[in-house]
Tab-separated table of C-alpha atoms and ligand atoms in Angstrom:
chain	number	residue	atom	x	y	z
A	1	MET	CA	-4.324	-8.703	-155.038
A	2	THR	CA	-6.878	-7.594	-157.611
A	3	LEU	CA	-8.605	-4.406	-158.680
A	4	ASN	CA	-12.183	-4.212	-159.908
A	5	LEU	CA	-12.114	-1.484	-162.564
A	6	ALA	CA	-15.006	0.437	-164.085
A	7	ARG	CA	-13.352	0.375	-167.498
A	8	PRO	CA	-10.381	-1.288	-169.121
A	9	ILE	CA	-7.127	0.603	-168.546
A	10	GLY	CA	-6.595	0.704	-172.301
A	11	GLU	CA	-9.806	2.721	-172.641
A	12	CYS	CA	-8.995	5.373	-170.028
A	13	PRO	CA	-7.929	8.880	-171.080
A	14	VAL	CA	-5.041	11.206	-170.441
A	15	SER	CA	-6.968	14.275	-169.314
A	16	GLU	CA	-6.486	17.808	-168.023
A	17	LEU	CA	-9.805	17.768	-166.166
A	18	HIS	CA	-8.915	15.853	-163.003
A	19	GLY	CA	-5.902	17.480	-161.390
A	20	PRO	CA	-2.809	19.445	-162.309
A	21	GLY	CA	-1.322	19.009	-165.763
A	22	ARG	CA	-1.938	16.103	-168.104
A	23	ARG	CA	-2.896	13.059	-166.055
A	24	PHE	CA	-3.705	9.465	-166.755
A	25	VAL	CA	-7.144	8.855	-165.229
A	26	PHE	CA	-8.743	5.558	-164.283
A	27	TRP	CA	-11.902	4.505	-162.440
A	28	VAL	CA	-12.464	1.746	-159.901
A	29	GLN	CA	-15.768	-0.093	-159.822
A	30	GLY	CA	-18.027	-0.121	-156.776
A	31	CYS	CA	-19.220	2.365	-154.178
A	32	ALA	CA	-20.988	1.377	-150.975
A	33	LEU	CA	-21.049	4.988	-149.756
A	34	ARG	CA	-23.731	6.216	-152.228
A	35	CYS	CA	-23.259	9.828	-151.131
A	36	THR	CA	-25.748	11.212	-153.665
A	37	LYS	CA	-28.618	10.146	-155.886
A	38	ARG	CA	-27.021	12.284	-158.609
A	39	CYS	CA	-23.692	10.460	-158.780
A	40	ILE	CA	-21.901	11.543	-161.956
A	41	ASN	CA	-20.791	7.981	-162.606
A	42	PRO	CA	-23.747	5.697	-161.728
A	43	GLU	CA	-22.384	2.857	-163.862
A	44	ALA	CA	-19.477	2.571	-161.415
A	45	LEU	CA	-21.642	2.121	-158.312
A	46	SER	CA	-22.367	-1.621	-158.439
A	47	LEU	CA	-20.037	-3.726	-156.303
A	48	ALA	CA	-20.270	-6.626	-158.768
A	49	PRO	CA	-17.074	-7.598	-160.623
A	50	ARG	CA	-16.638	-5.666	-163.885
A	51	HIS	CA	-13.063	-5.503	-165.219
A	52	VAL	CA	-11.041	-7.445	-162.654
A	53	ARG	CA	-7.256	-7.339	-163.048
A	54	GLY	CA	-4.221	-8.006	-160.902
A	55	ALA	CA	-3.070	-4.797	-159.179
A	56	GLU	CA	0.573	-5.273	-160.232
A	57	GLU	CA	-0.490	-5.762	-163.831
A	58	VAL	CA	-2.628	-2.605	-163.679
A	59	ALA	CA	0.284	-0.701	-162.120
A	60	GLU	CA	2.631	-1.683	-164.967
A	61	GLU	CA	0.090	-0.663	-167.588
A	62	VAL	CA	-0.662	2.664	-165.877
A	63	VAL	CA	3.041	3.541	-165.674
A	64	ARG	CA	3.483	2.552	-169.324
A	65	ARG	CA	0.569	4.798	-170.341
A	66	CYS	CA	2.039	7.714	-168.363
A	67	GLU	CA	5.355	7.328	-170.142
A	68	ALA	CA	3.810	6.889	-173.587
A	69	ASP	CA	1.441	9.846	-173.233
A	70	GLY	CA	3.706	12.195	-171.275
A	71	ALA	CA	1.395	12.348	-168.252
A	72	GLU	CA	2.790	14.076	-165.171
A	73	GLY	CA	0.694	11.947	-162.875
A	74	VAL	CA	-2.226	9.626	-162.266
A	75	THR	CA	-5.692	10.318	-160.894
A	76	VAL	CA	-8.094	7.657	-159.649
A	77	LEU	CA	-11.844	8.133	-159.309
A	78	GLY	CA	-14.746	5.791	-158.744
A	79	GLY	CA	-16.723	4.238	-157.525
A	80	GLU	CA	-15.022	4.702	-154.192
A	81	PRO	CA	-11.259	4.064	-154.479
A	82	THR	CA	-10.743	3.599	-150.728
A	83	GLU	CA	-12.917	0.467	-150.875
A	84	GLN	CA	-10.070	-1.087	-152.892
A	85	ALA	CA	-7.339	0.685	-150.965
A	86	ALA	CA	-4.636	-2.003	-151.117
A	87	GLY	CA	-4.867	-2.380	-154.897
A	88	VAL	CA	-4.954	1.363	-155.571
A	89	ALA	CA	-2.028	1.853	-153.164
A	90	ALA	CA	0.020	-0.677	-155.153
A	91	VAL	CA	-0.664	1.303	-158.336
A	92	PHE	CA	0.161	4.637	-156.683
A	93	GLU	CA	3.421	3.289	-155.237
A	94	ALA	CA	4.485	2.170	-158.723
A	95	VAL	CA	3.517	5.574	-160.138
A	96	ARG	CA	5.593	7.285	-157.453
A	97	ARG	CA	8.583	5.037	-158.194
A	98	ALA	CA	8.258	6.164	-161.820
A	99	GLY	CA	8.620	9.775	-160.635
A	100	ARG	CA	5.039	10.811	-161.233
A	101	SER	CA	2.402	12.277	-158.949
A	102	THR	CA	-0.752	10.709	-157.549
A	103	MET	CA	-4.215	12.128	-156.955
A	104	LEU	CA	-7.119	10.383	-155.244
A	105	TYR	CA	-10.851	11.129	-155.144
A	106	SER	CA	-12.832	9.876	-152.149
A	107	GLY	CA	-16.378	10.474	-150.971
A	108	HIS	CA	-15.083	10.223	-147.386
A	109	THR	CA	-13.363	13.089	-145.603
A	110	TYR	CA	-9.636	12.878	-144.888
A	111	GLU	CA	-10.382	12.870	-141.159
A	112	ALA	CA	-12.817	9.950	-141.510
A	113	LEU	CA	-10.295	7.978	-143.566
A	114	CYS	CA	-7.538	8.564	-140.986
A	115	ALA	CA	-9.855	7.646	-138.104
A	116	ARG	CA	-10.695	4.334	-139.692
A	117	GLY	CA	-7.395	2.819	-138.588
A	118	ASP	CA	-7.319	0.633	-141.706
A	119	GLY	CA	-3.740	-0.228	-142.720
A	120	ALA	CA	-4.548	-0.386	-146.433
A	121	VAL	CA	-6.226	3.037	-146.366
A	122	THR	CA	-3.252	4.489	-144.461
A	123	ARG	CA	-0.893	2.998	-147.060
A	124	LEU	CA	-3.007	4.539	-149.828
A	125	LEU	CA	-2.982	7.984	-148.189
A	126	ASP	CA	0.787	7.687	-147.743
A	127	ALA	CA	1.105	7.131	-151.506
A	128	THR	CA	-1.190	10.074	-152.365
A	129	ASP	CA	0.003	13.596	-153.217
A	130	LEU	CA	-3.405	15.225	-153.697
A	131	LEU	CA	-6.725	14.173	-152.193
A	132	VAL	CA	-10.139	15.487	-153.221
A	133	ASP	CA	-12.276	14.481	-150.267
A	134	GLY	CA	-15.851	14.461	-149.079
A	135	PRO	CA	-19.244	13.517	-150.473
A	136	PHE	CA	-20.965	15.298	-153.323
A	137	LEU	CA	-23.702	17.412	-151.726
A	138	GLU	CA	-26.366	18.766	-154.053
A	139	ALA	CA	-26.946	21.787	-151.775
A	140	GLU	CA	-23.254	22.652	-152.074
A	141	ARG	CA	-23.042	22.125	-155.812
A	142	ASP	CA	-20.919	24.675	-157.668
A	143	GLU	CA	-19.806	24.411	-161.286
A	144	GLY	CA	-17.024	26.954	-160.825
A	145	LEU	CA	-14.825	24.797	-158.612
A	146	ARG	CA	-11.426	23.402	-159.555
A	147	TRP	CA	-11.536	19.591	-159.940
A	148	ARG	CA	-14.638	19.041	-157.774
A	149	GLY	CA	-18.378	19.443	-157.847
A	150	SER	CA	-19.514	20.686	-154.428
A	151	ARG	CA	-18.172	23.351	-152.085
A	152	ASN	CA	-17.736	21.008	-149.089
A	153	GLN	CA	-15.185	18.961	-151.035
A	154	ARG	CA	-11.548	19.956	-150.539
A	155	VAL	CA	-8.331	19.632	-152.512
A	156	LEU	CA	-5.819	18.564	-149.857
A	157	LEU	CA	-2.055	18.546	-150.334
A	158	LEU	CA	-0.844	15.426	-148.528
A	159	THR	CA	2.787	15.900	-149.597
A	160	GLU	CA	4.996	18.777	-150.749
A	161	ARG	CA	4.840	17.667	-154.376
A	162	TYR	CA	2.501	20.565	-155.210
A	163	SER	CA	2.334	23.967	-153.563
A	164	GLU	CA	-0.829	25.857	-152.632
A	165	GLU	CA	0.225	28.497	-155.187
A	166	ALA	CA	0.548	25.922	-157.960
A	167	ILE	CA	-2.897	24.547	-157.181
A	168	ARG	CA	-4.449	28.031	-157.140
A	169	ALA	CA	-2.759	28.820	-160.471
A	170	ALA	CA	-4.186	25.721	-162.174
A	171	PRO	CA	-7.014	26.531	-164.569
A	172	VAL	CA	-10.624	25.714	-163.695
A	173	LEU	CA	-11.718	23.624	-166.659
A	174	ARG	CA	-15.088	22.184	-167.577
A	175	GLY	CA	-15.259	19.638	-170.330
A	176	LEU	CA	-15.487	16.036	-171.366
A	177	ASP	CA	-13.052	13.402	-172.573
A	178	ALA	CA	-14.203	10.809	-175.080
A	179	VAL	CA	-12.389	7.533	-175.714
A	180	LEU	CA	-13.377	4.999	-178.375
A	181	GLY	CA	-13.416	1.517	-176.819
A	182	ALA	CA	-12.193	-1.672	-178.465
A	183	ASP	CA	-15.822	-2.744	-178.963
A	184	GLY	CA	-16.727	0.456	-180.813
A	185	ARG	CA	-18.493	1.999	-177.808
A	186	VAL	CA	-17.640	5.519	-176.670
A	187	HIS	CA	-16.599	6.204	-173.077
A	188	VAL	CA	-17.377	9.792	-172.030
A	189	SER	CA	-16.155	11.291	-168.761
A	190	GLY	CA	-15.211	14.638	-167.351
A	191	MET	CA	-16.233	17.601	-165.300
A	192	HIS	CA	-19.739	18.307	-166.430
A	193	ASP	CA	-23.390	17.921	-165.645
A	194	ARG	CA	-24.585	14.318	-165.844
A	195	ALA	CA	-27.314	15.248	-168.357
A	196	VAL	CA	-24.747	16.879	-170.656
A	197	THR	CA	-22.515	13.813	-170.388
A	198	ARG	CA	-25.442	11.597	-171.367
A	199	ARG	CA	-26.376	13.767	-174.341
A	200	VAL	CA	-22.791	13.814	-175.634
A	201	THR	CA	-22.465	10.055	-175.093
A	202	ALA	CA	-25.675	9.401	-177.017
A	203	ALA	CA	-24.569	11.679	-179.842
A	204	LEU	CA	-21.170	10.004	-180.125
A	205	THR	CA	-22.342	6.416	-179.819
A	206	ARG	CA	-23.681	4.567	-182.829
A	207	GLY	CA	-27.423	3.972	-182.454
A	208	GLY	CA	-27.538	6.169	-179.346
A	209	ARG	CA	-26.389	3.397	-176.974
A	210	ASN	CA	-25.075	4.747	-173.703
A	211	ALA	CA	-21.560	3.462	-173.087
A	212	ARG	CA	-19.589	5.072	-170.348
B	1	SF4	S1	-18.850	8.516	-153.326
B	1	SF4	FE1	-18.420	9.016	-155.510
B	1	SF4	S2	-19.058	7.163	-156.663
B	1	SF4	FE2	-19.995	7.015	-154.600
B	1	SF4	S3	-22.040	7.925	-154.883
B	1	SF4	FE3	-20.664	9.559	-154.153
B	1	SF4	S4	-19.971	10.579	-156.054
B	1	SF4	FE4	-20.805	8.568	-156.656
């Protein structure tokens, strides 16, 4: 089983922007949903292979990064993670075995994912503690939301790992994470306007090359 990743695991950040506490964050490549023309991560939309790795290998590396960086959990974004549900589920199950929490972003609603009757998606939801669901809708855009960009999106507690109170007490942060890649390019990600992300990326990258 393989995973098509949007960036190498070694170039993904530990961040406080995508879920409770310090979390290791990674991105899968490919999204057939195309919920918005203003996707914050357009480089991750293509379904073509980008960084293809074995899911078990990715799981081991993710758990190692959590331990090394003191992350309380793992968050996966895309692309659309449910399009690679079996591989992401394998990573989440390993993260759970290591005693850490899991958080999933999907452009589909929880109800739509459940109704699909897809065993791999069900397995992924079973391995997920927190789900941010639903498409990004420009008309519902709100920069004051915790961990999401539009009001229709929800933060759903799929297990008892986190309480509603703990989620409400978590800070609403805006910001960007920057990671220097092995090839000298800068990967910028976070909770911010796409134009701001581009400007910061250009400023940080030698010669102004965009390198998310
Ligand atoms: S589902 Fe996610 S990756 Fe796909 S277009 Fe929407 S925001 Fe972008």
